[in-house]
């Protein structure tokens, strides 16, 4: 059984060792000798016997626990979670952590409605307290995930290793794909998050109004008002946190995308030079006035006179450049600026198919860049778009795409 006083005293006395063990616990286990080595590193004034006693004390107080059928050790899970809470451990959570608590709020709301109809005061107070805890947990997850994203961005920028840009920003891109995108869909105005928040807010408002009209449970009105206020704050905190996280991730995402295009263009230029060659082509266009032997020997007067006479009548010939080996050389890819594309899209007529317009306006773009512009324009608030139920097929650079197109509304006319 863990003793609270002993745990707090160990955290105070052996904090550097326990913090190092908490960081190591994220990757692998450790041995008793590793614990002794950490005590020797952080407390060099201790003798070898004192180091052994300090490490043995952590085992005796169950702060360190032996793994099953192994001599390796691990931190007690409760102690590890407490240390991570104190150090604000930068572990990015998932959208499921938030969604599960929203589902729990929906379940508690239904139980609260039942308790109100039955006028069960004890159950009503219990469900209000549980809902308040879930709301606080959601706020905590939003703030923790924002802190984790900022930590990932700073770590990627400060990495001075010789890794490629994609490897350095792998965790950043994973955070965008695995957290930002799902949360954006979840807190959408028509998403489940917003629906649950609005339903719960209406339920609490009706209950507060019922208390004011009837006077029943008048002493419990203040917790309900506080819960409703905290619920609305949670919605605002979540949106602001997501906005700040997106603002720090988007520049890195754009940087990685542009560097990928630069690498692609450079590879295209090198491939063209490898096919056609540079020096063999230019050597055929240079006229030769002397032999290699004459370059290193002194000519006679007659040779110089003859050479000057030839220069008087010299006429340059028209040389035909050789045909390219590749009949369709790839053009240098230039990605248009998103704001310019958005400005052009706003000038389109009503009922313009967004995908067809992009394919006609930017035929030189690869399929992935075209789909990127299509995705960004479909989310742009400046465009009033209508999502069609019918399926549209189009072919872009040898790829056949099947989309439910977005069509401009009459309000987009300028």
mmCIF file of C-alpha atoms in Angstrom:
data_model
loop_
_atom_site.group_PDB
_atom_site.id
_atom_site.type_symbol
_atom_site.label_atom_id
_atom_site.label_comp_id
_atom_site.label_asym_id
_atom_site.label_seq_id
_atom_site.Cartn_x
_atom_site.Cartn_y
_atom_site.Cartn_z
ATOM 1 C CA UNK A 1 0.000 0.000 0.000
ATOM 2 C CA UNK A 2 1.428 3.354 -1.029
ATOM 3 C CA UNK A 3 1.959 5.908 1.725
ATOM 4 C CA UNK A 4 1.142 9.441 0.609
ATOM 5 C CA UNK A 5 3.632 11.086 2.971
ATOM 6 C CA UNK A 6 6.461 8.766 1.913
ATOM 7 C CA UNK A 7 5.687 9.264 -1.762
ATOM 8 C CA UNK A 8 5.776 13.046 -1.412
ATOM 9 C CA UNK A 9 9.013 12.870 0.577
ATOM 10 C CA UNK A 10 10.640 10.678 -2.110
ATOM 11 C CA UNK A 11 9.483 13.083 -4.837
ATOM 12 C CA UNK A 12 11.097 15.914 -2.913
ATOM 13 C CA UNK A 13 14.338 14.092 -2.078
ATOM 14 C CA UNK A 14 14.894 12.023 -5.239
ATOM 15 C CA UNK A 15 13.142 14.153 -7.865
ATOM 16 C CA UNK A 16 15.947 14.151 -10.501
ATOM 17 C CA UNK A 17 16.144 10.346 -10.424
ATOM 18 C CA UNK A 18 12.375 9.831 -10.568
ATOM 19 C CA UNK A 19 11.992 12.360 -13.393
ATOM 20 C CA UNK A 20 14.699 10.573 -15.408
ATOM 21 C CA UNK A 21 13.022 7.218 -14.774
ATOM 22 C CA UNK A 22 9.658 8.653 -15.880
ATOM 23 C CA UNK A 23 11.188 9.772 -19.188
ATOM 24 C CA UNK A 24 12.854 6.378 -19.638
ATOM 25 C CA UNK A 25 9.593 4.541 -18.891
ATOM 26 C CA UNK A 26 8.127 5.832 -22.155
ATOM 27 C CA UNK A 27 10.585 3.731 -24.159
ATOM 28 C CA UNK A 28 11.722 0.694 -22.181
ATOM 29 C CA UNK A 29 12.210 -0.763 -18.710
ATOM 30 C CA UNK A 30 15.311 -0.405 -16.553
ATOM 31 C CA UNK A 31 17.375 -2.473 -14.136
ATOM 32 C CA UNK A 32 18.318 -1.958 -10.502
ATOM 33 C CA UNK A 33 21.849 -1.072 -11.642
ATOM 34 C CA UNK A 34 20.395 1.686 -13.859
ATOM 35 C CA UNK A 35 18.673 3.191 -10.819
ATOM 36 C CA UNK A 36 21.931 3.115 -8.881
ATOM 37 C CA UNK A 37 23.748 4.776 -11.795
ATOM 38 C CA UNK A 38 21.187 7.605 -11.791
ATOM 39 C CA UNK A 39 21.651 8.160 -8.045
ATOM 40 C CA UNK A 40 25.432 8.298 -8.565
ATOM 41 C CA UNK A 41 25.021 10.813 -11.405
ATOM 42 C CA UNK A 42 22.609 13.213 -9.685
ATOM 43 C CA UNK A 43 23.959 12.765 -6.132
ATOM 44 C CA UNK A 44 27.736 12.368 -6.468
ATOM 45 C CA UNK A 45 28.250 13.042 -2.757
ATOM 46 C CA UNK A 46 26.651 9.697 -1.840
ATOM 47 C CA UNK A 47 28.810 6.658 -1.223
ATOM 48 C CA UNK A 48 28.185 3.331 -2.944
ATOM 49 C CA UNK A 49 26.424 1.952 0.145
ATOM 50 C CA UNK A 50 24.181 5.019 0.390
ATOM 51 C CA UNK A 51 23.329 4.743 -3.294
ATOM 52 C CA UNK A 52 22.310 1.096 -2.783
ATOM 53 C CA UNK A 53 20.129 1.990 0.214
ATOM 54 C CA UNK A 54 18.387 4.827 -1.669
ATOM 55 C CA UNK A 55 17.590 2.562 -4.625
ATOM 56 C CA UNK A 56 16.429 -0.201 -2.275
ATOM 57 C CA UNK A 57 14.165 2.299 -0.492
ATOM 58 C CA UNK A 58 12.289 2.981 -3.741
ATOM 59 C CA UNK A 59 11.701 -0.756 -4.087
ATOM 60 C CA UNK A 60 10.552 -1.145 -0.504
ATOM 61 C CA UNK A 61 8.027 1.698 -0.851
ATOM 62 C CA UNK A 62 6.662 0.190 -4.104
ATOM 63 C CA UNK A 63 7.646 3.239 -6.140
ATOM 64 C CA UNK A 64 9.619 0.807 -8.287
ATOM 65 C CA UNK A 65 7.904 -2.475 -9.153
ATOM 66 C CA UNK A 66 9.569 -5.607 -10.649
ATOM 67 C CA UNK A 67 8.126 -6.738 -13.933
ATOM 68 C CA UNK A 68 6.474 -10.138 -14.165
ATOM 69 C CA UNK A 69 8.989 -12.984 -14.474
ATOM 70 C CA UNK A 70 11.827 -10.530 -15.037
ATOM 71 C CA UNK A 71 14.571 -8.747 -13.124
ATOM 72 C CA UNK A 72 13.725 -5.481 -14.897
ATOM 73 C CA UNK A 73 11.895 -2.711 -13.045
ATOM 74 C CA UNK A 74 9.220 -0.164 -13.867
ATOM 75 C CA UNK A 75 7.703 2.827 -12.123
ATOM 76 C CA UNK A 76 4.469 2.373 -10.265
ATOM 77 C CA UNK A 77 1.744 3.465 -12.699
ATOM 78 C CA UNK A 78 0.182 5.876 -10.195
ATOM 79 C CA UNK A 79 3.536 7.503 -9.480
ATOM 80 C CA UNK A 80 4.319 7.710 -13.205
ATOM 81 C CA UNK A 81 1.022 9.439 -13.996
ATOM 82 C CA UNK A 82 1.536 11.872 -11.132
ATOM 83 C CA UNK A 83 5.039 12.776 -12.342
ATOM 84 C CA UNK A 84 3.770 13.233 -15.894
ATOM 85 C CA UNK A 85 1.030 15.517 -14.592
ATOM 86 C CA UNK A 86 3.560 17.614 -12.670
ATOM 87 C CA UNK A 87 5.941 17.915 -15.632
ATOM 88 C CA UNK A 88 3.160 18.485 -18.199
ATOM 89 C CA UNK A 89 4.337 15.530 -20.257
ATOM 90 C CA UNK A 90 4.108 16.307 -23.982
ATOM 91 C CA UNK A 91 2.180 13.298 -25.215
ATOM 92 C CA UNK A 92 -0.360 14.093 -27.892
ATOM 93 C CA UNK A 93 -3.710 12.494 -27.206
ATOM 94 C CA UNK A 94 -6.238 11.282 -29.737
ATOM 95 C CA UNK A 95 -9.609 12.540 -30.810
ATOM 96 C CA UNK A 96 -11.094 9.414 -29.229
ATOM 97 C CA UNK A 97 -10.131 10.683 -25.763
ATOM 98 C CA UNK A 98 -12.286 13.762 -26.290
ATOM 99 C CA UNK A 99 -15.094 11.991 -28.140
ATOM 100 C CA UNK A 100 -15.470 9.372 -25.397
ATOM 101 C CA UNK A 101 -16.048 12.075 -22.808
ATOM 102 C CA UNK A 102 -18.565 13.840 -25.039
ATOM 103 C CA UNK A 103 -20.432 10.534 -25.372
ATOM 104 C CA UNK A 104 -20.302 10.207 -21.588
ATOM 105 C CA UNK A 105 -21.802 13.700 -21.273
ATOM 106 C CA UNK A 106 -24.675 12.623 -23.555
ATOM 107 C CA UNK A 107 -25.283 9.560 -21.393
ATOM 108 C CA UNK A 108 -25.218 11.607 -18.175
ATOM 109 C CA UNK A 109 -27.598 14.174 -19.702
ATOM 110 C CA UNK A 110 -30.145 11.422 -20.347
ATOM 111 C CA UNK A 111 -29.744 10.175 -16.767
ATOM 112 C CA UNK A 112 -30.123 13.742 -15.489
ATOM 113 C CA UNK A 113 -33.395 14.151 -17.414
ATOM 114 C CA UNK A 114 -34.698 10.975 -15.826
ATOM 115 C CA UNK A 115 -33.707 12.136 -12.355
ATOM 116 C CA UNK A 116 -35.405 15.514 -12.917
ATOM 117 C CA UNK A 117 -38.668 13.856 -13.982
ATOM 118 C CA UNK A 118 -38.559 11.625 -10.896
ATOM 119 C CA UNK A 119 -37.494 14.561 -8.684
ATOM 120 C CA UNK A 120 -34.621 12.509 -7.277
ATOM 121 C CA UNK A 121 -32.464 15.244 -5.724
ATOM 122 C CA UNK A 122 -29.600 12.948 -4.741
ATOM 123 C CA UNK A 123 -29.213 11.534 -8.272
ATOM 124 C CA UNK A 124 -29.502 14.975 -9.838
ATOM 125 C CA UNK A 125 -26.629 16.279 -7.723
ATOM 126 C CA UNK A 126 -24.514 13.214 -8.488
ATOM 127 C CA UNK A 127 -24.985 13.515 -12.255
ATOM 128 C CA UNK A 128 -24.242 17.253 -12.198
ATOM 129 C CA UNK A 129 -21.000 16.546 -10.333
ATOM 130 C CA UNK A 130 -20.003 13.817 -12.817
ATOM 131 C CA UNK A 131 -20.783 16.062 -15.787
ATOM 132 C CA UNK A 132 -18.662 18.819 -14.272
ATOM 133 C CA UNK A 133 -15.729 16.384 -14.002
ATOM 134 C CA UNK A 134 -16.089 15.288 -17.645
ATOM 135 C CA UNK A 135 -16.152 18.888 -18.848
ATOM 136 C CA UNK A 136 -12.975 19.630 -16.896
ATOM 137 C CA UNK A 137 -11.319 16.540 -18.444
ATOM 138 C CA UNK A 138 -12.189 17.705 -21.973
ATOM 139 C CA UNK A 139 -10.681 21.143 -21.285
ATOM 140 C CA UNK A 140 -7.591 19.465 -19.874
ATOM 141 C CA UNK A 141 -7.235 17.337 -23.031
ATOM 142 C CA UNK A 142 -7.514 20.373 -25.301
ATOM 143 C CA UNK A 143 -4.823 22.271 -23.413
ATOM 144 C CA UNK A 144 -2.545 19.259 -23.087
ATOM 145 C CA UNK A 145 -2.768 18.476 -26.807
ATOM 146 C CA UNK A 146 -2.036 22.092 -27.706
ATOM 147 C CA UNK A 147 1.044 22.016 -25.478
ATOM 148 C CA UNK A 148 2.135 18.728 -27.068
ATOM 149 C CA UNK A 149 1.791 20.163 -30.589
ATOM 150 C CA UNK A 150 3.846 23.236 -29.681
ATOM 151 C CA UNK A 151 6.482 20.918 -28.232
ATOM 152 C CA UNK A 152 6.535 18.846 -31.453
ATOM 153 C CA UNK A 153 6.939 21.959 -33.595
ATOM 154 C CA UNK A 154 9.758 23.349 -31.469
ATOM 155 C CA UNK A 155 11.503 19.986 -31.475
ATOM 156 C CA UNK A 156 11.255 19.700 -35.269
ATOM 157 C CA UNK A 157 12.628 23.221 -35.792
ATOM 158 C CA UNK A 158 15.479 22.738 -33.334
ATOM 159 C CA UNK A 159 16.560 19.360 -34.718
ATOM 160 C CA UNK A 160 20.077 19.850 -36.097
ATOM 161 C CA UNK A 161 20.584 16.248 -37.199
ATOM 162 C CA UNK A 162 21.256 15.325 -40.816
ATOM 163 C CA UNK A 163 17.786 13.948 -41.358
ATOM 164 C CA UNK A 164 15.637 14.768 -44.335
ATOM 165 C CA UNK A 165 12.893 17.334 -44.005
ATOM 166 C CA UNK A 166 10.219 14.642 -44.202
ATOM 167 C CA UNK A 167 11.855 12.613 -41.413
ATOM 168 C CA UNK A 168 12.240 15.660 -39.152
ATOM 169 C CA UNK A 169 8.631 16.699 -39.627
ATOM 170 C CA UNK A 170 7.176 13.170 -39.551
ATOM 171 C CA UNK A 171 5.701 13.630 -36.058
ATOM 172 C CA UNK A 172 4.322 17.048 -37.026
ATOM 173 C CA UNK A 173 2.579 15.685 -40.116
ATOM 174 C CA UNK A 174 1.250 12.755 -38.103
ATOM 175 C CA UNK A 175 -0.165 15.182 -35.528
ATOM 176 C CA UNK A 176 -1.938 17.095 -38.290
ATOM 177 C CA UNK A 177 -3.399 13.964 -39.901
ATOM 178 C CA UNK A 178 -4.228 12.048 -36.717
ATOM 179 C CA UNK A 179 -5.424 14.913 -34.472
ATOM 180 C CA UNK A 180 -6.107 18.207 -36.256
ATOM 181 C CA UNK A 181 -8.139 16.784 -39.148
ATOM 182 C CA UNK A 182 -10.366 14.503 -36.983
ATOM 183 C CA UNK A 183 -10.965 17.246 -34.404
ATOM 184 C CA UNK A 184 -11.866 19.703 -37.176
ATOM 185 C CA UNK A 185 -14.498 17.266 -38.388
ATOM 186 C CA UNK A 186 -15.705 16.611 -34.841
ATOM 187 C CA UNK A 187 -16.213 20.262 -33.837
ATOM 188 C CA UNK A 188 -17.733 21.215 -37.178
ATOM 189 C CA UNK A 189 -20.935 23.181 -36.801
ATOM 190 C CA UNK A 190 -22.905 20.140 -37.961
ATOM 191 C CA UNK A 191 -20.660 17.641 -36.155
ATOM 192 C CA UNK A 192 -21.461 15.513 -33.097
ATOM 193 C CA UNK A 193 -19.463 17.720 -30.729
ATOM 194 C CA UNK A 194 -21.464 20.858 -31.436
ATOM 195 C CA UNK A 195 -24.751 18.960 -31.383
ATOM 196 C CA UNK A 196 -24.009 17.445 -27.976
ATOM 197 C CA UNK A 197 -22.910 20.792 -26.525
ATOM 198 C CA UNK A 198 -26.038 22.590 -27.727
ATOM 199 C CA UNK A 199 -28.348 19.829 -26.458
ATOM 200 C CA UNK A 200 -26.700 19.779 -23.045
ATOM 201 C CA UNK A 201 -26.734 23.577 -22.813
ATOM 202 C CA UNK A 202 -30.479 23.650 -23.558
ATOM 203 C CA UNK A 203 -31.066 20.929 -20.938
ATOM 204 C CA UNK A 204 -29.215 22.878 -18.250
ATOM 205 C CA UNK A 205 -30.968 26.120 -19.196
ATOM 206 C CA UNK A 206 -34.377 24.440 -18.946
ATOM 207 C CA UNK A 207 -33.462 23.003 -15.551
ATOM 208 C CA UNK A 208 -32.318 26.402 -14.259
ATOM 209 C CA UNK A 209 -35.546 27.965 -15.526
ATOM 210 C CA UNK A 210 -37.556 25.199 -13.837
ATOM 211 C CA UNK A 211 -35.825 25.921 -10.508
ATOM 212 C CA UNK A 212 -36.485 29.655 -10.852
ATOM 213 C CA UNK A 213 -40.181 29.080 -11.648
ATOM 214 C CA UNK A 214 -40.943 26.451 -9.026
ATOM 215 C CA UNK A 215 -38.355 27.117 -6.312
ATOM 216 C CA UNK A 216 -37.609 23.375 -6.191
ATOM 217 C CA UNK A 217 -33.902 22.684 -5.460
ATOM 218 C CA UNK A 218 -33.182 26.397 -5.180
ATOM 219 C CA UNK A 219 -29.951 25.632 -3.323
ATOM 220 C CA UNK A 220 -28.630 23.660 -6.298
ATOM 221 C CA UNK A 221 -29.116 26.397 -8.871
ATOM 222 C CA UNK A 222 -25.567 27.772 -8.565
ATOM 223 C CA UNK A 223 -23.818 24.464 -9.518
ATOM 224 C CA UNK A 224 -26.040 24.205 -12.581
ATOM 225 C CA UNK A 225 -25.211 27.753 -13.663
ATOM 226 C CA UNK A 226 -21.510 27.076 -13.129
ATOM 227 C CA UNK A 227 -21.713 23.851 -15.155
ATOM 228 C CA UNK A 228 -23.461 25.629 -18.032
ATOM 229 C CA UNK A 229 -20.862 28.409 -18.001
ATOM 230 C CA UNK A 230 -17.998 25.908 -17.889
ATOM 231 C CA UNK A 231 -19.605 23.972 -20.755
ATOM 232 C CA UNK A 232 -19.733 27.064 -22.979
ATOM 233 C CA UNK A 233 -16.150 27.910 -21.996
ATOM 234 C CA UNK A 234 -15.104 24.386 -22.962
ATOM 235 C CA UNK A 235 -16.530 24.887 -26.448
ATOM 236 C CA UNK A 236 -14.698 28.201 -26.831
ATOM 237 C CA UNK A 237 -11.436 26.835 -25.386
ATOM 238 C CA UNK A 238 -11.525 23.878 -27.764
ATOM 239 C CA UNK A 239 -11.975 26.060 -30.835
ATOM 240 C CA UNK A 240 -9.288 28.549 -29.805
ATOM 241 C CA UNK A 241 -6.856 25.746 -28.948
ATOM 242 C CA UNK A 242 -7.450 24.085 -32.304
ATOM 243 C CA UNK A 243 -6.959 27.401 -34.111
ATOM 244 C CA UNK A 244 -3.618 28.031 -32.400
ATOM 245 C CA UNK A 245 -2.472 24.460 -33.075
ATOM 246 C CA UNK A 246 -3.406 24.755 -36.745
ATOM 247 C CA UNK A 247 -1.616 28.104 -37.053
ATOM 248 C CA UNK A 248 1.704 26.608 -35.905
ATOM 249 C CA UNK A 249 1.334 23.411 -37.957
ATOM 250 C CA UNK A 250 0.238 24.876 -41.297
ATOM 251 C CA UNK A 251 3.511 26.763 -42.060
ATOM 252 C CA UNK A 252 5.518 23.571 -41.534
ATOM 253 C CA UNK A 253 3.086 21.618 -43.693
ATOM 254 C CA UNK A 254 3.405 24.183 -46.472
ATOM 255 C CA UNK A 255 7.207 24.204 -46.121
ATOM 256 C CA UNK A 256 7.354 20.433 -46.500
ATOM 257 C CA UNK A 257 5.036 20.556 -49.529
ATOM 258 C CA UNK A 258 7.075 23.269 -51.275
ATOM 259 C CA UNK A 259 10.358 21.485 -50.588
ATOM 260 C CA UNK A 260 8.847 18.355 -52.094
ATOM 261 C CA UNK A 261 8.031 20.334 -55.261
ATOM 262 C CA UNK A 262 11.559 21.764 -55.419
ATOM 263 C CA UNK A 263 13.025 18.283 -55.152
ATOM 264 C CA UNK A 264 10.652 17.059 -57.855
ATOM 265 C CA UNK A 265 11.615 19.898 -60.233
ATOM 266 C CA UNK A 266 15.323 19.393 -59.591
ATOM 267 C CA UNK A 267 14.997 15.678 -60.344
ATOM 268 C CA UNK A 268 13.195 16.524 -63.593
ATOM 269 C CA UNK A 269 16.002 18.858 -64.711
ATOM 270 C CA UNK A 270 18.690 16.309 -63.896
ATOM 271 C CA UNK A 271 16.813 13.593 -65.770
ATOM 272 C CA UNK A 272 16.623 15.821 -68.864
ATOM 273 C CA UNK A 273 20.376 16.475 -68.739
ATOM 274 C CA UNK A 274 21.086 12.785 -68.366
ATOM 275 C CA UNK A 275 19.004 11.963 -71.435
ATOM 276 C CA UNK A 276 20.268 14.696 -73.811
ATOM 277 C CA UNK A 277 23.671 15.536 -72.372
ATOM 278 C CA UNK A 278 25.167 19.009 -72.122
ATOM 279 C CA UNK A 279 28.778 18.914 -73.320
ATOM 280 C CA UNK A 280 28.262 16.649 -76.392
ATOM 281 C CA UNK A 281 25.554 18.966 -77.647
ATOM 282 C CA UNK A 282 27.576 22.164 -77.171
ATOM 283 C CA UNK A 283 30.790 20.743 -78.621
ATOM 284 C CA UNK A 284 29.066 20.273 -81.999
ATOM 285 C CA UNK A 285 28.280 24.010 -82.159
ATOM 286 C CA UNK A 286 31.828 25.356 -81.545
ATOM 287 C CA UNK A 287 33.792 26.066 -84.841
ATOM 288 C CA UNK A 288 37.433 24.888 -84.901
ATOM 289 C CA UNK A 289 40.032 27.151 -86.557
ATOM 290 C CA UNK A 290 43.142 25.171 -85.634
ATOM 291 C CA UNK A 291 44.223 21.660 -84.900
ATOM 292 C CA UNK A 292 45.298 20.417 -81.508
ATOM 293 C CA UNK A 293 48.954 20.355 -82.739
ATOM 294 C CA UNK A 294 48.859 24.032 -83.766
ATOM 295 C CA UNK A 295 47.657 25.047 -80.315
ATOM 296 C CA UNK A 296 51.045 24.156 -78.877
ATOM 297 C CA UNK A 297 53.409 25.132 -81.765
ATOM 298 C CA UNK A 298 54.626 28.462 -83.258
ATOM 299 C CA UNK A 299 53.230 29.014 -86.782
ATOM 300 C CA UNK A 300 55.242 30.394 -89.740
ATOM 301 C CA UNK A 301 54.560 33.671 -91.558
ATOM 302 C CA UNK A 302 52.916 31.863 -94.489
ATOM 303 C CA UNK A 303 50.587 29.981 -92.128
ATOM 304 C CA UNK A 304 49.547 33.171 -90.397
ATOM 305 C CA UNK A 305 48.948 34.945 -93.736
ATOM 306 C CA UNK A 306 46.841 32.057 -94.988
ATOM 307 C CA UNK A 307 44.907 31.951 -91.713
ATOM 308 C CA UNK A 308 44.125 35.695 -91.880
ATOM 309 C CA UNK A 309 42.971 35.331 -95.492
ATOM 310 C CA UNK A 310 40.554 32.640 -94.449
ATOM 311 C CA UNK A 311 39.170 34.875 -91.717
ATOM 312 C CA UNK A 312 38.404 37.631 -94.239
ATOM 313 C CA UNK A 313 36.097 35.361 -96.224
ATOM 314 C CA UNK A 314 34.721 33.507 -93.166
ATOM 315 C CA UNK A 315 30.954 33.215 -92.990
ATOM 316 C CA UNK A 316 29.154 31.677 -90.059
ATOM 317 C CA UNK A 317 27.115 28.601 -90.896
ATOM 318 C CA UNK A 318 23.623 28.005 -89.578
ATOM 319 C CA UNK A 319 23.786 25.046 -87.251
ATOM 320 C CA UNK A 320 20.644 23.030 -86.646
ATOM 321 C CA UNK A 321 20.171 22.150 -82.981
ATOM 322 C CA UNK A 322 19.593 18.415 -82.396
ATOM 323 C CA UNK A 323 16.117 17.236 -81.590
ATOM 324 C CA UNK A 324 15.328 16.438 -77.987
ATOM 325 C CA UNK A 325 15.353 12.793 -77.052
ATOM 326 C CA UNK A 326 12.229 13.162 -74.991
ATOM 327 C CA UNK A 327 9.484 14.372 -77.322
ATOM 328 C CA UNK A 328 7.405 15.665 -74.396
ATOM 329 C CA UNK A 329 9.764 17.135 -71.802
ATOM 330 C CA UNK A 330 8.132 17.835 -68.477
ATOM 331 C CA UNK A 331 7.553 21.485 -67.697
ATOM 332 C CA UNK A 332 8.796 23.076 -64.517
ATOM 333 C CA UNK A 333 6.010 22.747 -61.963
ATOM 334 C CA UNK A 334 4.795 26.037 -60.574
ATOM 335 C CA UNK A 335 2.181 25.860 -57.863
ATOM 336 C CA UNK A 336 -0.151 28.856 -57.875
ATOM 337 C CA UNK A 337 -0.709 30.792 -54.696
ATOM 338 C CA UNK A 338 -3.834 29.724 -52.828
ATOM 339 C CA UNK A 339 -5.094 33.298 -52.422
ATOM 340 C CA UNK A 340 -4.797 33.905 -56.191
ATOM 341 C CA UNK A 341 -6.743 30.729 -56.914
ATOM 342 C CA UNK A 342 -9.392 31.736 -54.376
ATOM 343 C CA UNK A 343 -9.708 35.182 -55.960
ATOM 344 C CA UNK A 344 -10.171 33.628 -59.407
ATOM 345 C CA UNK A 345 -12.737 31.157 -58.076
ATOM 346 C CA UNK A 346 -14.863 33.945 -56.640
ATOM 347 C CA UNK A 347 -15.260 35.458 -60.116
ATOM 348 C CA UNK A 348 -16.798 32.311 -61.601
ATOM 349 C CA UNK A 349 -20.401 32.141 -62.711
ATOM 350 C CA UNK A 350 -23.202 30.325 -60.954
ATOM 351 C CA UNK A 351 -23.303 26.512 -61.159
ATOM 352 C CA UNK A 352 -19.606 26.266 -62.011
ATOM 353 C CA UNK A 353 -18.175 22.823 -61.184
ATOM 354 C CA UNK A 354 -15.181 23.548 -58.935
ATOM 355 C CA UNK A 355 -13.248 20.420 -59.948
ATOM 356 C CA UNK A 356 -13.759 20.944 -63.687
ATOM 357 C CA UNK A 357 -12.766 24.595 -63.382
ATOM 358 C CA UNK A 358 -9.516 23.719 -61.588
ATOM 359 C CA UNK A 359 -8.651 21.089 -64.197
ATOM 360 C CA UNK A 360 -9.197 23.601 -67.024
ATOM 361 C CA UNK A 361 -7.447 26.506 -65.334
ATOM 362 C CA UNK A 362 -4.344 24.624 -64.129
ATOM 363 C CA UNK A 363 -3.752 21.688 -66.495
ATOM 364 C CA UNK A 364 -0.002 21.591 -65.687
ATOM 365 C CA UNK A 365 -0.503 20.719 -62.006
ATOM 366 C CA UNK A 366 -0.024 17.145 -60.756
ATOM 367 C CA UNK A 367 -3.040 15.324 -59.407
ATOM 368 C CA UNK A 368 -2.005 15.667 -55.755
ATOM 369 C CA UNK A 369 -1.574 19.458 -56.005
ATOM 370 C CA UNK A 370 -4.878 19.776 -57.855
ATOM 371 C CA UNK A 371 -6.673 17.828 -55.130
ATOM 372 C CA UNK A 372 -4.980 19.997 -52.479
ATOM 373 C CA UNK A 373 -6.372 23.161 -54.084
ATOM 374 C CA UNK A 374 -9.768 21.476 -54.451
ATOM 375 C CA UNK A 375 -9.823 20.593 -50.752
ATOM 376 C CA UNK A 376 -8.769 24.089 -49.603
ATOM 377 C CA UNK A 377 -11.309 25.843 -51.863
ATOM 378 C CA UNK A 378 -14.131 23.568 -50.696
ATOM 379 C CA UNK A 379 -13.474 24.751 -47.115
ATOM 380 C CA UNK A 380 -12.997 28.435 -47.910
ATOM 381 C CA UNK A 381 -15.672 30.511 -46.155
ATOM 382 C CA UNK A 382 -15.424 33.164 -48.894
ATOM 383 C CA UNK A 383 -16.981 30.738 -51.397
ATOM 384 C CA UNK A 384 -20.623 29.759 -51.142
ATOM 385 C CA UNK A 385 -20.591 26.193 -52.427
ATOM 386 C CA UNK A 386 -23.234 23.514 -52.708
ATOM 387 C CA UNK A 387 -22.246 19.845 -52.433
ATOM 388 C CA UNK A 388 -23.925 17.865 -55.233
ATOM 389 C CA UNK A 389 -25.343 14.361 -54.743
ATOM 390 C CA UNK A 390 -24.471 13.282 -58.273
ATOM 391 C CA UNK A 391 -21.063 11.808 -59.092
ATOM 392 C CA UNK A 392 -18.790 13.571 -61.581
ATOM 393 C CA UNK A 393 -15.952 11.804 -63.397
ATOM 394 C CA UNK A 394 -12.909 13.563 -64.827
ATOM 395 C CA UNK A 395 -9.471 12.577 -66.098
ATOM 396 C CA UNK A 396 -6.387 14.559 -64.994
ATOM 397 C CA UNK A 397 -2.897 13.675 -66.222
ATOM 398 C CA UNK A 398 -3.816 10.038 -66.787
ATOM 399 C CA UNK A 399 -5.741 9.648 -63.502
ATOM 400 C CA UNK A 400 -9.493 9.157 -63.432
ATOM 401 C CA UNK A 401 -11.226 10.864 -60.507
ATOM 402 C CA UNK A 402 -14.787 10.332 -59.255
ATOM 403 C CA UNK A 403 -16.061 13.183 -57.075
ATOM 404 C CA UNK A 404 -19.269 14.586 -55.643
ATOM 405 C CA UNK A 405 -18.556 18.080 -57.015
ATOM 406 C CA UNK A 406 -18.960 21.434 -55.306
ATOM 407 C CA UNK A 407 -20.961 23.952 -57.384
ATOM 408 C CA UNK A 408 -21.006 27.721 -56.845
ATOM 409 C CA UNK A 409 -24.209 29.400 -55.724
ATOM 410 C CA UNK A 410 -25.653 32.661 -57.095
ATOM 411 C CA UNK A 411 -24.222 34.573 -54.110
ATOM 412 C CA UNK A 412 -20.694 34.044 -55.485
ATOM 413 C CA UNK A 413 -21.231 36.379 -58.429
ATOM 414 C CA UNK A 414 -19.024 39.444 -58.327
#
